[in-house]
Coordinates of C-alpha atoms and ligand atoms in Angstrom, one line a residue:
X286 CA 78.8 -36.8 60.4
X287 CA 76.8 -37.7 63.5
X288 CA 76.6 -34.3 65.1
X289 CA 76.2 -31.8 62.2
X290 CA 77.2 -28.3 63.0
X291 CA 74.6 -25.5 62.8
X292 CA 74.2 -24.7 59.1
X293 CA 74.0 -21.0 59.8
X294 CA 76.1 -18.4 61.6
X295 CA 74.8 -16.0 64.2
X296 CA 74.4 -12.4 63.0
X297 CA 72.2 -11.0 65.8
X298 CA 72.3 -12.1 69.4
X299 CA 69.8 -11.8 72.3
X300 CA 71.6 -12.0 75.6
X301 CA 70.2 -14.6 78.0
X302 CA 69.9 -13.7 81.7
X303 CA 71.4 -16.0 84.2
X304 CA 69.6 -16.2 87.5
X305 CA 70.6 -17.9 90.8
X306 CA 68.9 -21.0 92.3
X307 CA 67.6 -18.7 95.1
X308 CA 66.1 -16.2 92.7
X309 CA 64.4 -19.0 90.7
X310 CA 63.0 -20.7 93.9
X311 CA 61.4 -17.4 94.8
X312 CA 60.0 -16.8 91.3
X313 CA 58.6 -20.3 90.9
X314 CA 56.9 -20.2 94.3
X315 CA 55.4 -16.8 93.4
X316 CA 54.1 -18.4 90.1
X317 CA 52.3 -21.1 92.0
X318 CA 54.8 -23.7 90.7
X319 CA 53.3 -23.2 87.3
X320 CA 55.9 -22.4 84.6
X321 CA 53.2 -20.8 82.4
X322 CA 53.1 -18.0 85.0
X323 CA 56.8 -17.3 85.0
X324 CA 58.3 -14.2 83.4
X325 CA 60.1 -15.5 80.3
X326 CA 63.0 -13.2 81.1
X327 CA 63.9 -15.3 84.1
X328 CA 64.4 -18.4 81.9
X329 CA 67.8 -19.4 80.6
X330 CA 66.7 -22.0 78.0
X331 CA 63.1 -22.0 77.1
X332 CA 61.8 -25.3 75.7
X333 CA 58.2 -24.7 76.5
X334 CA 57.2 -24.9 72.8
X335 CA 58.5 -24.9 69.2
X336 CA 55.5 -22.8 68.2
X337 CA 56.2 -19.2 67.1
X338 CA 59.6 -19.4 68.7
X339 CA 61.7 -19.8 65.6
X340 CA 64.6 -17.5 64.7
X341 CA 63.9 -15.9 61.3
X342 CA 66.7 -15.7 58.7
X343 CA 68.3 -12.5 57.3
X344 CA 66.3 -13.2 54.2
X345 CA 63.0 -13.2 56.1
X346 CA 63.9 -10.1 58.0
X347 CA 64.7 -8.4 54.7
X348 CA 61.3 -9.5 53.5
X349 CA 59.7 -7.6 56.4
X350 CA 61.0 -4.4 54.8
X351 CA 59.2 -5.5 51.6
X352 CA 55.9 -5.4 53.4
X353 CA 53.1 -4.1 51.2
X354 CA 50.5 -3.0 53.7
X355 CA 47.7 -2.4 51.1
X356 CA 44.3 -3.4 52.5
X357 CA 43.5 -5.3 49.4
X358 CA 45.7 -7.0 46.8
X359 CA 49.1 -6.7 48.7
X360 CA 51.9 -8.1 46.6
X361 CA 53.0 -10.1 49.6
X362 CA 49.7 -12.0 49.4
X363 CA 50.4 -13.1 45.8
X364 CA 53.9 -14.2 46.7
X365 CA 52.5 -16.1 49.7
X366 CA 49.6 -17.7 47.6
X367 CA 52.0 -18.8 44.9
X368 CA 54.5 -20.3 47.4
X369 CA 51.8 -22.2 49.2
X370 CA 50.3 -23.5 45.9
X371 CA 53.7 -24.6 44.6
X372 CA 54.6 -26.6 47.8
X373 CA 51.2 -27.9 48.9
X374 CA 49.5 -28.0 45.5
X375 CA 46.0 -27.0 46.6
X376 CA 44.1 -24.4 44.6
X377 CA 42.7 -22.0 47.1
X378 CA 44.9 -20.3 49.8
X379 CA 43.3 -18.6 52.8
X380 CA 45.6 -16.8 55.2
X381 CA 44.8 -16.8 59.0
X382 CA 46.7 -15.4 62.0
X383 CA 47.2 -18.9 63.6
X384 CA 46.6 -22.5 62.8
X385 CA 43.6 -22.8 65.1
X386 CA 41.7 -20.2 63.2
X387 CA 42.2 -22.2 60.0
X388 CA 40.7 -25.2 62.0
X389 CA 37.8 -23.1 63.3
X390 CA 37.0 -21.7 59.9
X391 CA 37.0 -25.2 58.4
X392 CA 35.0 -26.9 61.1
X393 CA 32.5 -24.1 61.6
X394 CA 31.7 -24.3 57.9
X395 CA 31.6 -28.1 57.5
X396 CA 30.8 -29.8 60.8
X397 CA 27.3 -30.6 62.0
X398 CA 26.2 -31.8 65.4
X399 CA 26.9 -35.6 65.7
X400 CA 29.6 -35.7 63.0
X401 CA 32.8 -37.6 63.5
X402 CA 36.4 -36.6 62.6
X403 CA 39.0 -39.3 62.6
X404 CA 42.7 -38.3 62.8
X405 CA 45.9 -40.1 63.9
X406 CA 45.8 -38.1 67.1
X407 CA 44.0 -34.8 67.2
X408 CA 46.1 -31.9 68.5
X409 CA 44.5 -30.1 71.5
X410 CA 43.2 -27.1 69.6
X411 CA 42.0 -29.4 66.8
X412 CA 40.1 -31.6 69.2
X413 CA 38.7 -28.6 71.1
X414 CA 37.5 -27.0 67.8
X415 CA 35.9 -30.2 66.7
X416 CA 34.1 -30.7 70.0
X417 CA 33.1 -27.1 70.2
X418 CA 31.0 -27.8 67.1
X419 CA 29.4 -30.7 68.8
X420 CA 31.2 -33.3 66.7
X421 CA 33.4 -36.1 67.9
X422 CA 37.2 -36.2 67.5
X423 CA 38.4 -39.8 67.3
X424 CA 42.0 -40.9 67.4
X425 CA 43.0 -43.8 65.1
X426 CA 46.8 -44.0 65.5
X427 CA 48.4 -47.4 65.4
X428 CA 48.6 -49.1 68.9
X429 CA 52.4 -48.8 68.8
X430 CA 52.1 -45.0 68.5
X431 CA 50.9 -44.9 72.1
X432 CA 53.7 -47.1 73.5
X433 CA 56.7 -45.4 75.0
X434 CA 59.2 -48.1 74.0
X435 CA 58.1 -49.1 70.5
X436 CA 60.8 -48.2 68.0
X437 CA 58.8 -48.3 64.8
X438 CA 60.0 -45.8 62.2
X439 CA 56.5 -44.4 61.5
X440 CA 54.7 -44.3 64.8
X441 CA 52.4 -41.6 63.6
X442 CA 50.6 -43.9 61.1
X443 CA 46.9 -44.3 61.1
X444 CA 45.6 -47.8 61.9
X445 CA 43.6 -48.4 58.7
X446 CA 41.6 -51.1 60.5
X447 CA 40.5 -48.6 63.2
X448 CA 39.7 -46.1 60.4
X449 CA 37.6 -48.6 58.4
X450 CA 35.7 -49.6 61.6
X451 CA 35.0 -45.9 62.4
X452 CA 33.6 -45.5 58.8
X453 CA 31.5 -48.6 59.2
X454 CA 30.2 -47.6 62.7
X455 CA 29.3 -44.0 62.0
X456 CA 28.7 -44.2 58.2
X457 CA 30.5 -41.9 55.7
X458 CA 27.7 -39.4 55.8
X459 CA 28.6 -38.5 59.3
X460 CA 32.3 -38.2 58.5
X461 CA 32.8 -34.9 56.7
X462 CA 36.6 -35.3 56.6
X463 CA 39.4 -37.5 57.7
X464 CA 42.5 -35.8 59.0
X465 CA 46.2 -36.7 59.3
X466 CA 48.5 -34.8 61.5
X467 CA 52.1 -34.6 60.2
X468 CA 54.2 -35.1 62.2
X469 CA 51.9 -36.4 65.0
X470 CA 52.4 -33.7 67.6
X471 CA 50.4 -35.2 70.4
X472 CA 52.0 -38.6 69.8
X473 CA 55.5 -37.4 70.3
X474 CA 56.2 -35.7 67.0
X475 CA 56.3 -39.1 65.2
X476 CA 56.2 -39.2 61.4
X477 CA 53.5 -40.7 59.1
X478 CA 54.7 -42.8 56.2
X479 CA 53.7 -42.1 52.6
X480 CA 52.5 -45.7 52.3
X481 CA 50.1 -45.0 55.1
X482 CA 49.0 -41.6 53.6
X483 CA 48.4 -43.3 50.3
X484 CA 46.3 -46.1 51.9
X485 CA 44.2 -43.6 54.1
X486 CA 43.7 -41.5 51.0
X487 CA 42.3 -44.5 49.0
X488 CA 40.0 -45.4 51.9
X489 CA 38.8 -41.8 52.3
X490 CA 38.1 -41.3 48.6
X491 CA 36.5 -44.7 48.2
X492 CA 33.8 -43.4 50.6
X493 CA 33.7 -39.9 49.1
X494 CA 35.3 -38.4 52.2
X495 CA 37.9 -35.6 51.8
X496 CA 41.4 -36.0 53.4
X497 CA 42.7 -32.9 55.2
X498 CA 46.3 -32.6 56.5
X499 CA 47.1 -30.9 59.7
X500 CA 50.4 -29.8 58.1
X501 CA 52.2 -27.9 60.9
X502 CA 55.4 -30.0 60.7
X503 CA 55.1 -31.2 57.1
X504 CA 58.8 -30.6 56.2
X505 CA 60.0 -32.5 59.2
X506 CA 57.7 -35.3 58.2
X507 CA 59.1 -35.3 54.7
X508 CA 62.6 -35.5 56.0
X509 CA 61.7 -38.6 58.0
X510 CA 60.2 -40.1 54.9
X511 CA 63.4 -39.4 52.9
X512 CA 65.5 -40.9 55.7
X513 CA 63.3 -44.0 56.5
X514 CA 61.0 -44.9 53.7
X515 CA 62.2 -47.1 50.8
X516 CA 62.3 -45.3 47.5
X517 CA 62.6 -41.7 48.7
X518 CA 66.3 -41.4 49.4
X519 CA 67.0 -39.7 46.2
X520 CA 64.0 -37.4 46.2
X521 CA 64.1 -33.8 47.3
X522 CA 61.9 -32.6 50.3
X523 CA 59.8 -30.5 47.8
X524 CA 59.2 -33.6 45.7
X525 CA 58.2 -35.7 48.7
X526 CA 55.9 -32.9 49.9
X527 CA 54.2 -32.6 46.5
X528 CA 53.5 -36.4 46.4
X529 CA 52.3 -36.3 50.0
X530 CA 49.8 -33.5 49.5
X531 CA 48.7 -34.9 46.1
X532 CA 46.8 -37.6 48.1
X533 CA 44.8 -35.0 50.1
X534 CA 42.1 -32.4 49.4
X535 CA 43.4 -29.6 51.6
X536 CA 45.3 -28.7 54.8
X537 CA 45.3 -26.5 57.8
X538 CA 48.6 -25.0 58.8
X539 CA 50.2 -23.2 61.7
X540 CA 53.1 -21.3 60.1
X541 CA 54.5 -20.9 63.6
X542 CA 56.0 -24.3 63.2
X543 CA 57.4 -25.2 59.8
X544 CA 56.7 -21.7 58.4
X545 CA 59.7 -20.5 60.4
X546 CA 57.8 -17.4 61.6
X547 CA 56.5 -16.1 64.9
X548 CA 52.9 -15.7 63.8
X549 CA 50.7 -16.9 61.0
X550 CA 48.8 -19.8 59.5
X551 CA 46.6 -20.7 56.6
X552 CA 44.0 -23.0 55.2
X553 CA 44.4 -24.4 51.7
X554 CA 41.7 -26.4 49.8
X555 CA 40.9 -27.7 46.3
X556 CA 37.1 -27.4 46.8
X557 CA 36.2 -24.0 45.3
X558 CA 32.7 -23.8 46.8
X559 CA 33.9 -24.6 50.2
X560 CA 36.8 -22.1 49.9
X561 CA 34.3 -19.4 48.9
X562 CA 32.1 -20.0 51.9
X563 CA 35.1 -20.0 54.2
X564 CA 36.4 -16.8 52.7
X565 CA 33.1 -15.1 53.5
X566 CA 33.5 -16.2 57.1
X567 CA 37.2 -15.1 57.0
X568 CA 36.1 -11.5 56.2
X569 CA 33.8 -11.6 59.2
X570 CA 36.4 -12.7 61.8
X571 CA 39.9 -12.3 60.4
X572 CA 40.0 -9.7 57.6
X573 CA 40.0 -9.3 53.9
X574 CA 41.1 -12.4 52.0
X575 CA 44.5 -11.0 50.9
X576 CA 45.6 -10.5 54.5
X577 CA 43.5 -12.7 56.8
X578 CA 44.5 -11.2 60.1
X579 CA 48.2 -10.7 59.2
X580 CA 50.3 -7.7 58.0
X581 CA 51.6 -7.9 54.5
X582 CA 55.1 -8.2 55.9
X583 CA 54.1 -11.3 57.9
X584 CA 52.8 -13.0 54.7
X585 CA 56.2 -12.2 53.1
X586 CA 58.0 -13.8 56.0
X587 CA 55.9 -16.9 55.8
X588 CA 56.4 -17.2 52.0
X589 CA 60.2 -17.0 52.5
X590 CA 60.1 -19.3 55.6
X591 CA 58.2 -22.0 53.6
X592 CA 60.9 -22.0 51.0
X593 CA 63.7 -22.2 53.6
X594 CA 62.2 -25.0 55.5
X595 CA 62.5 -27.3 52.5
X596 CA 66.3 -27.0 52.7
X597 CA 67.8 -30.3 53.5
X598 CA 70.9 -29.1 55.3
X599 CA 68.5 -27.2 57.6
X600 CA 66.3 -30.2 58.2
X601 CA 69.2 -32.5 58.8
X602 CA 70.5 -30.2 61.4
X603 CA 67.1 -29.7 62.9
X604 CA 66.1 -33.4 63.2
X605 CA 69.6 -34.4 64.4
X606 CA 69.8 -31.7 67.0
X607 CA 66.7 -33.1 68.6
X608 CA 67.9 -36.7 68.1
X609 CA 71.3 -36.0 69.6
X610 CA 69.8 -34.5 72.7
X611 CA 67.7 -37.7 73.0
X612 CA 70.8 -39.8 72.6
X613 CA 72.8 -37.9 75.2
X614 CA 69.9 -38.4 77.7
X615 CA 69.6 -42.1 76.9
X616 CA 73.3 -42.5 77.5
X617 CA 72.7 -41.1 81.0
X618 CA 69.8 -43.5 81.6
X619 CA 67.2 -40.8 81.5
X620 CA 64.0 -42.5 80.4
X621 CA 62.5 -41.0 77.2
X622 CA 60.0 -41.8 74.5
X623 CA 61.6 -43.7 71.6
X624 CA 62.3 -43.2 68.8
X625 CA 63.0 -39.4 69.2
X626 CA 60.4 -37.4 67.2
X627 CA 61.0 -34.3 65.1
X628 CA 60.5 -31.3 67.4
X629 CA 60.8 -32.5 71.0
X630 CA 62.0 -34.9 73.5
X631 CA 59.5 -36.5 75.9
X632 CA 60.8 -37.6 79.3
X633 CA 58.9 -40.4 81.0
X634 CA 58.3 -38.9 84.4
X635 CA 56.9 -42.0 85.9
X636 CA 60.2 -43.7 85.1
X637 CA 62.2 -40.7 86.3
X638 CA 60.4 -40.2 89.6
X639 CA 58.9 -43.6 90.5
X640 CA 58.5 -42.5 94.1
X641 CA 56.0 -39.8 93.3
X642 CA 52.4 -41.1 92.8
X643 CA 50.5 -39.8 89.8
X644 CA 48.1 -37.9 92.0
X645 CA 51.1 -35.8 93.1
X646 CA 52.0 -34.8 89.6
X647 CA 55.5 -36.4 88.9
X648 CA 55.7 -34.6 85.5
X649 CA 55.1 -31.2 87.1
X650 CA 57.6 -32.0 89.9
X651 CA 60.3 -32.6 87.2
X652 CA 59.3 -29.5 85.3
X653 CA 59.6 -27.4 88.5
X654 CA 63.0 -29.0 89.4
X655 CA 64.3 -28.3 85.8
X656 CA 63.6 -24.6 86.3
X657 CA 64.7 -24.5 89.9
X658 CA 68.0 -26.3 89.3
X659 CA 69.0 -25.0 85.8
X660 CA 66.6 -22.2 84.6
X661 CA 65.2 -24.5 81.9
X662 CA 61.5 -24.3 81.0
X663 CA 59.8 -27.6 79.9
X664 CA 56.1 -28.4 80.0
X665 CA 54.2 -31.2 81.7
X666 CA 52.0 -33.4 79.5
X667 CA 50.4 -35.7 82.1
X668 CA 48.1 -35.5 85.0
X669 CA 48.1 -31.7 85.5
X670 CA 47.1 -31.4 81.8
X671 CA 44.8 -34.4 81.4
X672 CA 43.6 -36.0 84.7
X673 CA 39.9 -35.5 85.3
X674 CA 37.0 -36.7 87.4
X675 CA 34.8 -39.3 85.6
X676 CA 31.3 -37.8 85.3
X677 CA 29.6 -41.1 86.2
X678 CA 31.7 -42.7 88.8
X679 CA 33.2 -39.5 90.4
X680 CA 36.6 -41.3 90.4
X681 CA 39.8 -39.5 89.2
X682 CA 41.0 -40.8 85.8
X683 CA 44.7 -40.5 85.2
X684 CA 46.4 -40.5 81.8
X685 CA 48.4 -43.5 80.8
X686 CA 51.5 -41.4 80.1
X687 CA 53.1 -38.9 82.4
X688 CA 55.5 -37.0 80.2
X689 CA 57.7 -33.9 80.3
X690 CA 58.2 -32.3 76.9
X691 CA 61.4 -30.5 75.9
X692 CA 60.4 -28.7 72.7
X693 CA 63.2 -27.4 70.6
X694 CA 62.7 -24.0 68.9
X695 CA 64.0 -23.9 65.3
X696 CA 67.4 -22.2 64.7
X697 CA 67.4 -20.7 68.2
X698 CA 69.7 -22.8 70.4
X699 CA 73.1 -24.2 69.7
X700 CA 74.3 -27.7 70.4
X701 CA 76.1 -26.3 73.4
X702 CA 72.7 -25.3 74.8
X703 CA 71.6 -28.9 74.3
X704 CA 74.6 -30.2 76.2
X705 CA 73.7 -27.9 79.0
X706 CA 70.2 -29.3 79.1
X707 CA 71.6 -32.9 79.1
X708 CA 74.0 -32.1 82.0
X709 CA 71.3 -30.5 84.0
X710 CA 69.0 -33.5 83.6
X711 CA 71.8 -35.8 84.7
X712 CA 72.4 -33.8 87.8
X713 CA 68.7 -33.9 88.6
X714 CA 68.5 -37.6 87.9
X715 CA 71.4 -38.3 90.4
X716 CA 69.4 -36.4 93.1
X717 CA 66.0 -37.5 92.0
X718 CA 65.0 -39.0 95.4
X719 CA 65.0 -35.6 97.0
X720 CA 62.3 -34.3 94.6
X721 CA 58.8 -34.1 96.1
X722 CA 55.2 -34.1 94.6
X723 CA 52.6 -31.3 94.4
X724 CA 49.0 -30.7 95.1
X725 CA 46.6 -28.2 93.5
X726 CA 45.7 -25.0 95.3
X727 CA 43.6 -23.4 92.5
X728 CA 42.3 -24.8 89.2
X729 CA 40.1 -23.4 86.4
X730 CA 37.2 -25.5 85.0
X731 CA 38.8 -26.0 81.5
X732 CA 42.5 -26.3 80.4
X733 CA 43.6 -26.0 84.0
X734 CA 47.3 -26.5 83.4
X735 CA 47.6 -22.9 82.0
X736 CA 46.5 -21.1 85.2
X737 CA 46.6 -23.7 88.0
X738 CA 48.4 -22.8 91.2
X739 CA 50.2 -25.6 93.1
X740 CA 52.0 -26.2 96.4
X741 CA 54.5 -28.8 97.5
X742 CA 53.1 -31.9 99.3
X743 CA 54.4 -32.4 102.9
X744 CA 56.3 -29.1 103.1
Ligands
PLP979 C1 50.3 -25.7 66.9 C2 49.4 -26.7 66.3 C3 48.1 -26.3 65.9 C4 47.5 -25.0 66.2 O1 48.2 -23.9 65.6 P1 48.3 -22.5 66.3 O2 49.1 -21.7 65.4 O3 49.0 -22.7 67.7 O4 46.9 -22.0 66.5 C5 47.3 -27.3 65.3 N1 47.8 -28.6 65.1 C6 49.0 -28.9 65.4 C7 49.5 -30.3 65.1 C8 49.9 -28.0 66.0 O5 51.1 -28.4 66.4

């Protein structure tokens, strides 16, 4: 069936508030035309992120009641540890309260000034954590992975030629790890093939470099492998995951994605000495090793979520819900990044609003209009997030892509909500010539998109 029905029924509901266009116009103006500054209660469909926004199952909620809040040796930790080991296969399991803390613990222990970390594309927090430790984060994704229209099945793959060149240029001694992000979040949620993972693993290990997965959306990546890579159609998601992780030496994980929980993460490693060092650091900044900044009940919810996310009916629904939204949009001529990735749709704002120049933030203009017109919150991934002044020339440098991301929370919205989003975008597309650009009124020095205030141009 092309449009699979939700493989769950709804047992608890959270009413959504409907607001009028006039109310939203006032709210978005008061928020400096920045959707990060909006009260979430004023949003009808919130597609800001798929991180920490999942709906937990009845089984996970029941698990919360089984929370063992002992400071040390909580039974939930053992369940969590055993579950992570059985799926990921790495020996040591270190809980953290978010994925970025796992990154920070790993990098602060391993990286030295001048080191280099290759990845397909580093996620923002990963890049920031690498750079904070005075190392260089380099992206080695295949060229097609950066093209809006390339329809390759595994656009998240690492270009092994670029990787080998990096190893040659910097030398393996300056590369303490190679990373692979599955799925490739910053590249549109595109999957990485097992063939590529196998090849990268061989190159890494030939040079004595460990391979670490950024595993946030590992189950979604496994589903794409099952669907698209020859020889995996009859394997279970758990089997594919086991093979995938067998090529690596560890992983960082934000359980807020494929852990199907609202908070949590972990780091898992085979290297016992490294794990010991990191555990000592964990005690300093997160907590005792059997809770790592989380409550026992949170660890229980993660353990249960990690088992549920392997369920194929769930994954089929999840991936197809996103894909079907993409297909509805394409049928209505909305320009989007193809093929549709696992967790989000990316609208090409330059194609949608060709009359707005990049310096007037076409992506942000579309984000504002989506909220104003329909109460939908999306996020700009374009000039507001990435444009910067070149330190040497003083010229503004604009990103190649000007995107608007619609991230789909897991198990939260029905297909009827997706239909609503599609219709809203079609209405906006029909009236797109009336949409105007923006200029910045206030910006912070770093990560300006979170707090910037804007105002309409020529109004
Ligand atoms: C979300 C995310 C992270 C960071 O995890 P947090 O839990 O938000 O700290 C790291 N890498 C990728 C690919 C992510 O999507």
